[in-house]
CSV table of C-alpha atoms in Angstrom, one decimal:
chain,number,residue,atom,x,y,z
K,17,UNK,CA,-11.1,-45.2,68.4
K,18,UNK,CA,-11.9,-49.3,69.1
K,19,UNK,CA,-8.2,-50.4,68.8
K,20,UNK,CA,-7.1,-51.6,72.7
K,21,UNK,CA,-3.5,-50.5,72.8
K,22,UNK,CA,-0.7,-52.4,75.0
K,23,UNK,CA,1.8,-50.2,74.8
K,24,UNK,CA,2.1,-47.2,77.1
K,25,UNK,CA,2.5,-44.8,74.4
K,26,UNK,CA,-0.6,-45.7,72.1
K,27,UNK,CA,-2.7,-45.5,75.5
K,28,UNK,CA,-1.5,-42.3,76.0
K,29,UNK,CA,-2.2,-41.0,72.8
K,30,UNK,CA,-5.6,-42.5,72.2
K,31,UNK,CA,-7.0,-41.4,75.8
K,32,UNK,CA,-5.6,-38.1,76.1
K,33,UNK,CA,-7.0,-36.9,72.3
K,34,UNK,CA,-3.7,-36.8,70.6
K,35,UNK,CA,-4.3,-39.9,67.9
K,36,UNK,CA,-5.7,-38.4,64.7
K,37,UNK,CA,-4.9,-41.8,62.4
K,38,UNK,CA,-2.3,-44.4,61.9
K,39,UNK,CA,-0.9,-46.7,59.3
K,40,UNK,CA,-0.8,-50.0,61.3
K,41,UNK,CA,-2.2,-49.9,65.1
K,42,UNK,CA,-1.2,-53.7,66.0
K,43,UNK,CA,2.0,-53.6,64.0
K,44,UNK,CA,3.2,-50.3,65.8
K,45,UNK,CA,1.9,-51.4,69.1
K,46,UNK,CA,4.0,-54.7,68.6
K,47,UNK,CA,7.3,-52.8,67.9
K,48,UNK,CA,6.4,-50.3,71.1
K,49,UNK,CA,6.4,-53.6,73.2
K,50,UNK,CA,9.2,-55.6,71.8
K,51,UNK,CA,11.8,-52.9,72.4
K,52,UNK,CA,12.9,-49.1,72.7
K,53,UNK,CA,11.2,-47.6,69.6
K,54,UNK,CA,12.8,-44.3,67.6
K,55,UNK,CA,10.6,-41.9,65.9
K,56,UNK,CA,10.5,-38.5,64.6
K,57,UNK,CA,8.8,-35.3,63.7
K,58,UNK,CA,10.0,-32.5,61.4
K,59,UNK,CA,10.3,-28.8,62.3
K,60,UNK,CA,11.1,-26.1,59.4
K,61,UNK,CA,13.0,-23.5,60.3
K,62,UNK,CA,10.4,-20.7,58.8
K,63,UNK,CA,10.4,-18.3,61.5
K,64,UNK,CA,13.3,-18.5,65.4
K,65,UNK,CA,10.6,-19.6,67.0
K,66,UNK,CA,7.8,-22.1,67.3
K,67,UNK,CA,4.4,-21.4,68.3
K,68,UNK,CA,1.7,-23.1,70.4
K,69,UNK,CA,0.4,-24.3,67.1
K,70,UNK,CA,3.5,-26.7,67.4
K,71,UNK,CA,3.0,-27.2,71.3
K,72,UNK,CA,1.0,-30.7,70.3
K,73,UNK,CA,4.2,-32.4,68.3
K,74,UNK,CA,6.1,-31.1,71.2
K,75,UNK,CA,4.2,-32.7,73.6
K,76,UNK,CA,3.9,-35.9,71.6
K,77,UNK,CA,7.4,-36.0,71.5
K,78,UNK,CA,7.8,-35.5,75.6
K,79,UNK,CA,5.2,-38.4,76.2
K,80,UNK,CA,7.0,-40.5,73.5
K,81,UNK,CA,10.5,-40.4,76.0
K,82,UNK,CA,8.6,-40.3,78.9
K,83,UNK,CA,7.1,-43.7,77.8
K,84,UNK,CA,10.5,-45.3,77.3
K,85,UNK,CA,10.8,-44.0,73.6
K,86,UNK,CA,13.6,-42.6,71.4
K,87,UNK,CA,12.9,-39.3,70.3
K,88,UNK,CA,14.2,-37.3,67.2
K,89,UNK,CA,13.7,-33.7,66.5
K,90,UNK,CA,14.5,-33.0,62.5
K,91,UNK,CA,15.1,-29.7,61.9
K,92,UNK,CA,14.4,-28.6,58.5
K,93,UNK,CA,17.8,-27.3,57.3
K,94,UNK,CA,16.7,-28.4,53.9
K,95,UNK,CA,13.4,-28.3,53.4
K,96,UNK,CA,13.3,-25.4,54.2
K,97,UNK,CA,14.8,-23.8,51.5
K,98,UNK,CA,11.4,-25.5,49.5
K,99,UNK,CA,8.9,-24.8,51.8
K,100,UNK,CA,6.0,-27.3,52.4
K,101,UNK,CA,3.1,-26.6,50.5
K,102,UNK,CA,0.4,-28.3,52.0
K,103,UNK,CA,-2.7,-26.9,52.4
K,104,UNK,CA,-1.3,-23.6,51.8
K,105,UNK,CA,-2.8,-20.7,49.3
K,106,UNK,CA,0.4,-19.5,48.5
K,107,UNK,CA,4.4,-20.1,48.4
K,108,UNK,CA,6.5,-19.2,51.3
K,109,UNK,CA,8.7,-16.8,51.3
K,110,UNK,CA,12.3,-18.6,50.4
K,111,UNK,CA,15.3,-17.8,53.0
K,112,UNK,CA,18.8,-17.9,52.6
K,113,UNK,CA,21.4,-20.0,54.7
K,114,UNK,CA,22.0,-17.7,57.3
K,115,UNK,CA,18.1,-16.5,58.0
K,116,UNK,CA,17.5,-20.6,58.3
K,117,UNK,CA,20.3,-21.2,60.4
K,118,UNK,CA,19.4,-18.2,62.7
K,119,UNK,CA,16.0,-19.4,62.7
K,120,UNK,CA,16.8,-23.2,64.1
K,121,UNK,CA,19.2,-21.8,66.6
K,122,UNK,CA,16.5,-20.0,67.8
K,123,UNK,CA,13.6,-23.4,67.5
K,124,UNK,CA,16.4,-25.2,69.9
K,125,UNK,CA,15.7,-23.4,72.3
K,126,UNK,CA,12.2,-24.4,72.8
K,127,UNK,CA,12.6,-28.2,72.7
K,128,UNK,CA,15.0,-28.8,76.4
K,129,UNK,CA,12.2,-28.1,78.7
K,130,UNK,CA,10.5,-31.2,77.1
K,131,UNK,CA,12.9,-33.6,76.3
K,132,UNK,CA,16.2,-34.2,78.0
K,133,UNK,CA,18.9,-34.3,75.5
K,134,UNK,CA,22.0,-37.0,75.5
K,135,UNK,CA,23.8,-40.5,74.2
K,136,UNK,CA,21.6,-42.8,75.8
K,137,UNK,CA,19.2,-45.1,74.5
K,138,UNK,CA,16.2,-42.8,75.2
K,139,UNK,CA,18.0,-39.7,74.9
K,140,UNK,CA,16.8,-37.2,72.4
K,141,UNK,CA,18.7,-35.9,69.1
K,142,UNK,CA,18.6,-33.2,67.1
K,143,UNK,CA,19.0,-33.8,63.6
K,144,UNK,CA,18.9,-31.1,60.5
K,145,UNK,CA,17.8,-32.5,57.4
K,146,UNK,CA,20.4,-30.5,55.3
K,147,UNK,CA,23.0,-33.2,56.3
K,148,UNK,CA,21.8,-35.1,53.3
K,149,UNK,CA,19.6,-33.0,51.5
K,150,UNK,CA,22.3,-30.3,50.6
K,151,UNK,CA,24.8,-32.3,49.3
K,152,UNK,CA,22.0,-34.3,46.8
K,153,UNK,CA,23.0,-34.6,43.1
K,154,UNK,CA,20.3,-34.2,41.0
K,155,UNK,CA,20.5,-36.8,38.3
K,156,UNK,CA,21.6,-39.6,40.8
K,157,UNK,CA,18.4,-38.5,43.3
K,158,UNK,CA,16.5,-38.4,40.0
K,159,UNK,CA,17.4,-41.6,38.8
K,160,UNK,CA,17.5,-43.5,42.4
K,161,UNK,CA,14.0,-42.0,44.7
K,162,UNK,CA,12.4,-40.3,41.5
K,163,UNK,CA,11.9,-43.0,39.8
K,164,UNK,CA,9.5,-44.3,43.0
K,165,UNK,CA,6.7,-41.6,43.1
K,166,UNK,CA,4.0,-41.4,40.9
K,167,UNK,CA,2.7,-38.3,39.6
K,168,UNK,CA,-0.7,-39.0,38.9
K,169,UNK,CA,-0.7,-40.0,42.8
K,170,UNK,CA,1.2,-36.9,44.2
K,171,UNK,CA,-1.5,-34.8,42.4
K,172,UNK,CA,-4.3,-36.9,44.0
K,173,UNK,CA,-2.9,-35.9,47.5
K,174,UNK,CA,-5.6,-33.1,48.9
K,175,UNK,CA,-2.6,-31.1,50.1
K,176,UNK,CA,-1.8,-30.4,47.0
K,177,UNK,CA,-5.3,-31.4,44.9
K,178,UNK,CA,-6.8,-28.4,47.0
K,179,UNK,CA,-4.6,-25.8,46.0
K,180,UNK,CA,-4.7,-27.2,42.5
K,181,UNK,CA,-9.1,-27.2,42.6
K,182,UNK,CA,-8.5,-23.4,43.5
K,183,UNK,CA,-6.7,-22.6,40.8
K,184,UNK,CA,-3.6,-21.3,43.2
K,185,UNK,CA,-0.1,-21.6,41.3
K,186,UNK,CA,1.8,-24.7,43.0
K,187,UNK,CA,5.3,-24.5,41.8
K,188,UNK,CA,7.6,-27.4,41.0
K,189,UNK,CA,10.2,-26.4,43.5
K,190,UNK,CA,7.0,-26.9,46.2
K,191,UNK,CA,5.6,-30.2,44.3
K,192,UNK,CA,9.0,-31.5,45.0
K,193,UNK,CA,8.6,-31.0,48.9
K,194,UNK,CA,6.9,-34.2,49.4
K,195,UNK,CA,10.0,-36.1,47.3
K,196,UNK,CA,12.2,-34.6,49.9
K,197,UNK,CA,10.5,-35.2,53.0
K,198,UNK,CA,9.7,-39.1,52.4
K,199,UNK,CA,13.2,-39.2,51.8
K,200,UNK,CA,14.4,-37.8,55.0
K,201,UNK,CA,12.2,-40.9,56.6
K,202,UNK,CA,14.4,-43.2,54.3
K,203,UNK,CA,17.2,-41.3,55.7
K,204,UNK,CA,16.7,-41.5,59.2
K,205,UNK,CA,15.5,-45.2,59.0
K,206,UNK,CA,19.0,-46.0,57.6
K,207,UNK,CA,21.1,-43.7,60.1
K,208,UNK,CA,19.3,-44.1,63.3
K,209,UNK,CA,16.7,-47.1,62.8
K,210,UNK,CA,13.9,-44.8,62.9
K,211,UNK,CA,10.8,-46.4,63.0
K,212,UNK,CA,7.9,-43.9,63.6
K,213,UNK,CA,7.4,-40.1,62.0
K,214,UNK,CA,4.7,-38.7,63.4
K,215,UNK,CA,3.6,-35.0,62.6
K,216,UNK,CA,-0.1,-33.2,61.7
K,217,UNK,CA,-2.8,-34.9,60.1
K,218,UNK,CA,-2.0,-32.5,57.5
K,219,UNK,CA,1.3,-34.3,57.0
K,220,UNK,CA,-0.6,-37.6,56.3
K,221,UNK,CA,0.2,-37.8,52.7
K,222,UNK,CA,4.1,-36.8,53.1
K,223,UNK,CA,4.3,-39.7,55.8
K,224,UNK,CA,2.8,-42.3,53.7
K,225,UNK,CA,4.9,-41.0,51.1
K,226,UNK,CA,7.6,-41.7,53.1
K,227,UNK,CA,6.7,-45.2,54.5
K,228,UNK,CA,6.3,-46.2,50.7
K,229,UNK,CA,9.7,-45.3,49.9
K,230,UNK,CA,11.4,-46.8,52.7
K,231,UNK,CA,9.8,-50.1,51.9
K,232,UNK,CA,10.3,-49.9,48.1
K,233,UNK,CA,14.6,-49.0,48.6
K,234,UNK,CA,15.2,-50.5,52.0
K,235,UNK,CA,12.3,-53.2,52.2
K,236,UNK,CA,12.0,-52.0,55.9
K,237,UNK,CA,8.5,-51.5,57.6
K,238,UNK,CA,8.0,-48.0,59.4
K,239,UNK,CA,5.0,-45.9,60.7
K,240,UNK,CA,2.9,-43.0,60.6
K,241,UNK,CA,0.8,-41.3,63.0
K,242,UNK,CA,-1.3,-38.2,62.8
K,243,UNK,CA,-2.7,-35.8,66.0
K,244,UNK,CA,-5.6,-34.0,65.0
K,245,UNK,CA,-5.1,-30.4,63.3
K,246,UNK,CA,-6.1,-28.3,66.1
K,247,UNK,CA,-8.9,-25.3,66.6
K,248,UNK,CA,-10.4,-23.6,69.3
K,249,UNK,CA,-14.0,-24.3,70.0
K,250,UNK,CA,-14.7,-20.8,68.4
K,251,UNK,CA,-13.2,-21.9,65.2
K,252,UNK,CA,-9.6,-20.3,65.8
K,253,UNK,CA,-7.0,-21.6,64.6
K,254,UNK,CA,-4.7,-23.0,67.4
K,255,UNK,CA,-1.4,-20.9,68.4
K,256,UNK,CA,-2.8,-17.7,67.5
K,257,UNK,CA,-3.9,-15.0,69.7
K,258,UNK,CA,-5.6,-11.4,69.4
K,259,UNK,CA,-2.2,-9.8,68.7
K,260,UNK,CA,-0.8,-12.7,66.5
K,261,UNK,CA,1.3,-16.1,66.9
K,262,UNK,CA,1.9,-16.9,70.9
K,263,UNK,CA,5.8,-17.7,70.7
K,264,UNK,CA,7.2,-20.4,72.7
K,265,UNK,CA,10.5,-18.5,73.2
K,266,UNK,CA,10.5,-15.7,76.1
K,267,UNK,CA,12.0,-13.2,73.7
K,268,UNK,CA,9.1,-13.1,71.3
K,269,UNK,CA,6.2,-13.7,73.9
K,270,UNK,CA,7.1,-13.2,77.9
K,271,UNK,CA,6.1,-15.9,80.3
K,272,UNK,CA,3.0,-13.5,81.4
K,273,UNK,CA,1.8,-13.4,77.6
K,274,UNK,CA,2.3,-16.6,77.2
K,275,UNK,CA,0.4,-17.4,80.8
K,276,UNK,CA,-2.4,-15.1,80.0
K,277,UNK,CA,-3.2,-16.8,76.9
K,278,UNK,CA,-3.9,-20.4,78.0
K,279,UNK,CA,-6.0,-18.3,81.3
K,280,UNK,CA,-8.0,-16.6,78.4
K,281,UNK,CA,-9.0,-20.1,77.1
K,282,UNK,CA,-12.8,-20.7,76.3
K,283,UNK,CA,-14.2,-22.6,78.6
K,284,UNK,CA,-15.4,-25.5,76.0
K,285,UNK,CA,-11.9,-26.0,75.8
K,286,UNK,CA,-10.8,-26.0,79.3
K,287,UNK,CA,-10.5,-30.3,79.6
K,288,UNK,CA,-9.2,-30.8,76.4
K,289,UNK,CA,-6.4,-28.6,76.4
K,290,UNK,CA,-5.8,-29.9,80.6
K,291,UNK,CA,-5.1,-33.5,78.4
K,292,UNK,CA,-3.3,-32.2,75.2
K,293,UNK,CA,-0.8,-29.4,77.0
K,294,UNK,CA,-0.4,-31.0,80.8
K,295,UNK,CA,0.8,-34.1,82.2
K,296,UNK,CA,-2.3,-33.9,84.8
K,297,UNK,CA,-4.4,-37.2,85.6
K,298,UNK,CA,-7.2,-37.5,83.2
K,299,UNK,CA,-9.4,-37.9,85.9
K,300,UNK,CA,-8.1,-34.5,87.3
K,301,UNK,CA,-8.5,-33.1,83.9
K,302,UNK,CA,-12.2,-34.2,83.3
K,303,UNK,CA,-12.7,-32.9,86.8
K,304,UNK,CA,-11.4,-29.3,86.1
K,305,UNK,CA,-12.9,-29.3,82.4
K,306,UNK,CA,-16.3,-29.9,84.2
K,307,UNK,CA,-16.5,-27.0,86.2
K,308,UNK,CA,-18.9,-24.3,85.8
K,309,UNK,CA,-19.5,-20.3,86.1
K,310,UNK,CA,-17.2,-18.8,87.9
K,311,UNK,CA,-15.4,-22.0,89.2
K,312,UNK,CA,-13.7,-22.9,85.6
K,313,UNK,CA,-11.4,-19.8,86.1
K,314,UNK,CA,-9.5,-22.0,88.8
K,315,UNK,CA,-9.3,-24.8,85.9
K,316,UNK,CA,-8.2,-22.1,83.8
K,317,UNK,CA,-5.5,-20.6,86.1
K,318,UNK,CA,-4.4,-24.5,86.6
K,319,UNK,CA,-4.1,-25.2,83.0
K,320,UNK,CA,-2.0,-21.8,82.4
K,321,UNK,CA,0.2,-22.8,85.6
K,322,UNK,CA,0.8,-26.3,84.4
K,323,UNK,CA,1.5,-25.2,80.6
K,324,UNK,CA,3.8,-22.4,81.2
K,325,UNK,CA,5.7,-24.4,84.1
K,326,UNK,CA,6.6,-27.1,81.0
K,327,UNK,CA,8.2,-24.5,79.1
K,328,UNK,CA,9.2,-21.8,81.7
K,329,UNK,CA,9.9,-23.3,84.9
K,330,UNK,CA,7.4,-22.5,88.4
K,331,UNK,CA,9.0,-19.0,88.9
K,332,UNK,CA,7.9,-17.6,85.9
K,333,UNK,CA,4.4,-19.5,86.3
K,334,UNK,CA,3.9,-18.0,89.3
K,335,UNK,CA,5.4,-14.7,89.0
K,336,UNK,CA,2.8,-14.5,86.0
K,337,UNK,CA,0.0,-15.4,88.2
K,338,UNK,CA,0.9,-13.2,90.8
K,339,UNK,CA,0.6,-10.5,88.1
K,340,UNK,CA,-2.3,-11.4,87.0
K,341,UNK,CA,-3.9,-11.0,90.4
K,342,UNK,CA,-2.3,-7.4,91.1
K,343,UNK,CA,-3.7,-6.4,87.6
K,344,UNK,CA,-7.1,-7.6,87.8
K,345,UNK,CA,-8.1,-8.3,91.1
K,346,UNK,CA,-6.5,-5.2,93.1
K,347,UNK,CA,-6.1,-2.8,89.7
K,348,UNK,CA,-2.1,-2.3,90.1
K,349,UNK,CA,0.3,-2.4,88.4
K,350,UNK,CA,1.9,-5.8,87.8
K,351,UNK,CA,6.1,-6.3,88.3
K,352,UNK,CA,5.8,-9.1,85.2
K,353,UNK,CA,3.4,-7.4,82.8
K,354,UNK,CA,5.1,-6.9,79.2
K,355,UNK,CA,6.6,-3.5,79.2
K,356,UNK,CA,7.6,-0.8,76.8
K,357,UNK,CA,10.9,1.0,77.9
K,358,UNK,CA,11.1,4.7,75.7
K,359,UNK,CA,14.4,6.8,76.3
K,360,UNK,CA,13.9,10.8,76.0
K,361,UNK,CA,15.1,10.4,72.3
K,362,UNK,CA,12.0,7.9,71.8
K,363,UNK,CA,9.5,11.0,73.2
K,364,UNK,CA,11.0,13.6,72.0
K,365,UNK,CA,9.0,16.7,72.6
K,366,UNK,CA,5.9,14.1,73.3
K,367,UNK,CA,4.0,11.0,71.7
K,368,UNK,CA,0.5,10.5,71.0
K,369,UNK,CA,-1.1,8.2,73.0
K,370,UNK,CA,-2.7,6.5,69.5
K,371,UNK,CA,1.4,5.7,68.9
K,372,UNK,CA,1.8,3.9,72.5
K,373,UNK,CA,-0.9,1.5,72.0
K,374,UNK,CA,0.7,0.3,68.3
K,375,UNK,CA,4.1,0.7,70.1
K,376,UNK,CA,3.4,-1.6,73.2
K,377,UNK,CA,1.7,-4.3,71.2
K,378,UNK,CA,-2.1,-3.1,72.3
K,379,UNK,CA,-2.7,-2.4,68.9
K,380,UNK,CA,-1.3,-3.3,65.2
K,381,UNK,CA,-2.1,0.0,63.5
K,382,UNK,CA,-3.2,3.7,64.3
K,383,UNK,CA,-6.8,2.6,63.0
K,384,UNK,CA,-6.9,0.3,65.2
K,385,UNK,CA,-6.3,1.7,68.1
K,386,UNK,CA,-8.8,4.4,67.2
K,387,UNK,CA,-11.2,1.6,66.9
K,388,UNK,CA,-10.6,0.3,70.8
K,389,UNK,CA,-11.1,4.0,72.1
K,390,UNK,CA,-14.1,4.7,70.1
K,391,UNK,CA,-15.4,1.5,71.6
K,392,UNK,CA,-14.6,1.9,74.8
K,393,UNK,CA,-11.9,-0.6,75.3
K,394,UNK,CA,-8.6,1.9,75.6
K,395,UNK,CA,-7.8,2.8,79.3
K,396,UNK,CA,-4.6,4.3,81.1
K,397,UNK,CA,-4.2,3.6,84.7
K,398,UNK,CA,-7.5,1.6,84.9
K,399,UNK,CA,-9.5,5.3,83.5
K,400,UNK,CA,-11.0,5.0,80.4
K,401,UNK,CA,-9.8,7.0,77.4
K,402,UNK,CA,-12.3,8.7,74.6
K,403,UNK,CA,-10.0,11.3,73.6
K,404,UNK,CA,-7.1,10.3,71.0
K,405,UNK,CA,-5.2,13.8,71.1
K,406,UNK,CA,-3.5,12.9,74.1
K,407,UNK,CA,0.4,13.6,74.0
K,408,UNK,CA,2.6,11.5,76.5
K,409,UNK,CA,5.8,13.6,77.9
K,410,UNK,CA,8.8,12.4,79.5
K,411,UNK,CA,7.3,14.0,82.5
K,412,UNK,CA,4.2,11.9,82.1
K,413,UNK,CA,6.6,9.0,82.5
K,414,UNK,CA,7.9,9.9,86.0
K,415,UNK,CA,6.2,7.5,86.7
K,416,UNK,CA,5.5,4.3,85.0
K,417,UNK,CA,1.8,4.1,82.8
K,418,UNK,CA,0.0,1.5,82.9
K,419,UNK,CA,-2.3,0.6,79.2
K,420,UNK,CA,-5.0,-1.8,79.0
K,421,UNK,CA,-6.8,-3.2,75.7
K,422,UNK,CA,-10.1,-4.6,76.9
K,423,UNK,CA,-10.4,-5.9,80.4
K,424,UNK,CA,-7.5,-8.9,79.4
K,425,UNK,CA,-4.3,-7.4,77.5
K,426,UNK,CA,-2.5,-4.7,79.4
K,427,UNK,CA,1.4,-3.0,79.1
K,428,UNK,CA,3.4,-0.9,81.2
K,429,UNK,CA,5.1,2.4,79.2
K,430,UNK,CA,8.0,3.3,81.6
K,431,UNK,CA,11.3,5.9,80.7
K,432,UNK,CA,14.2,3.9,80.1
């Protein structure tokens, strides 16, 4: 990146790692100057929560306010019910009303420990896309934003071209996704003055999309900007852990999960993640991605303090540390780790140890959990298991049990 940004926001972005690409640098620059700027990104409402794959729009979004910016969360009330097709090997799953509702009651709950929320000029919004999407009628969308989008071009998009080159069925409720989502730009340019949608770098094509259409009905100029689509240096995909997506809401993934997984990052990954997920000093940042041996657990231990303070508040960050200390450094039994409560009912006349290890979240199937105590990896009460015939009581549980996968994932069986 050679562009030299004036505006607080661009510098940001570019020296932190968050700038993927962007339609116009001096033009948006310009408009960051002259005045207080709105832009947006979009959120379906696929799942009740996001994930830490998200954590990056979030984060653009916080830097965006905190730079003297307008932002606006659109939640995907009706795109939704389409579901975005990009880069994806096969349709999603299509929900009903209720199941997307539920599901963006539940996504609100992750946004207010980034952005603060109101009717001022900087203040947040939250906007759901249905507003104008659901009452649509055909012919007249048809004949009025149809008639602006090229086939031959939509096709040519590698969203949608690679699913095509593989031969993968792309339906024409999906192929109309992109219509609908330059279209809520159009929207949002005419009802709030939006100026910027920012999103993915998979979402390039959808943005320009919408930039074209704005300035072919309104003959207004807007944005786009792209962050980088995520990995882990060992070729992970971001927000995804041993046992599955790490949640941003408490329900789905406690504060010590969600603390243990940003200590657990690789240690190429350390200073880069210290820039993308904290609001640490870059010089700090290089600093603590430097370190080496057994020093860049501190920097790790930092970055999951930092991160899950953002979303959690201190308490929980250091209530999840302090766990973290009792389980691996003295070998107790932490008061935060994620626990499995079981009534009498639950044990009946006893349960096999293979079922507490799927049951706590240790493991996702019997096989599986066979696997970790063939190799080695199963323990209860910091001893190693080999035997799988065990049976748990409700006596056994007079006391609470303590399970561990590996050295790193652990979970307390208690009687509830």
């Amino acid at each position: 990146m050679t562009y030299h940004p004036k505006s607080d926001f661009l510098r940001v972005m570019i020296e932190r790692g968050f700038l993927a690409d962007c339609t116009d640098y001096q033009a948006l620059d310009d408009a960051l100057i002259e005045g207080v700027v709105p832009a947006y990104i979009g959120f379906d409402a696929t799942a009740s929560s996001l994930h830490v794959g998200s954590l990056i729009q979030i984060m653009m979004l916080r830097w965006f306010q905190k730079t003297g910016h307008k932002p606006i969360v659109l939640m995907g009330g009706g795109t939704t019910k389409v579901g975005d097709p990009s880069f994806r090997a096969d349709e999603r799953p299509l929900l009903d009303d209720s199941a997307i509702q539920a599901n963006i009651d539940g996504i609100q709950r992750a946004f207010s420990p980034y952005v603060t929320f109101g009717d001022g000029d900087t203040d947040a919004v939250m906007v759901n896309n249905a507003e104008w999407l659901d009452g649509l009628n055909y012919l007249s969308f048809l004949r009025d934003i149809g008639k602006h989008f090229s086939v031959n071009r939509m096709l040519a998009f590698e969203s949608v071209k690679s699913r095509l080159d593989r031969e993968q069925s792309l339906s024409f409720l999906e192929f109309n996704y992109m219509i609908l989502q330059a279209y809520d730009f159009l929207e949002l340019n005419r009802r709030y003055g939006c100026l910027l949608q920012m999103g993915g770098s998979d979402q390039w094509g959808n943005i320009v999309n919408g930039i074209d259409l704005t300035r072919r009905v309104l003959d207004n100029q807007i944005f786009g900007l792209t962050s980088p689509l995520l990995q882990t240096s060992d070729g992970k995909k971001m927000g995804k852990s041993q046992d599955g997506a790490v949640w941003l809401n408490a329900d789905l993934k406690s504060p010590y999960e969600f603390w243990q997984f940003w200590r657990n990052t690789t240690d190429a990954d350390v200073g880069r993640f210290l820039k993308l997920y904290t609001e640490l000093d870059l010089e700090e940042c290089d600093r603590l991605g430097a370190l080496e041996g057994s020093e860049i657990n501190d920097a790790k231990i930092i970055l999951a303090n930092e991160v899950t303070t953002l979303l959690h508040g201190a308490e929980a960050a250091a209530a999840a540390e302090a766990t973290a200390r009792e389980v691996f450094e003295k070998g107790g039994v932490g008061d935060d780790l994620p626990t499995l409560a079981l009534t009498a009912d639950d044990i009946g006349d006893g349960i096999s140890i293979v079922q507490l290890f799927v049951k706590s979240g240790l493991a996702k199937t019997g096989k599986d959990a066979k696997r970790l105590f063939k190799e080695n990896g199963a323990k209860m009460n910091d001893e190693a298991l080999t035997a799988t015939n065990i049976v748990i009581t409700a006596d056994d549980l007079g006391t609470p049990i303590k399970l561990s996968a590996g050295k790193k994932r652990h979970a307390l069986i208690t009687l509830g």
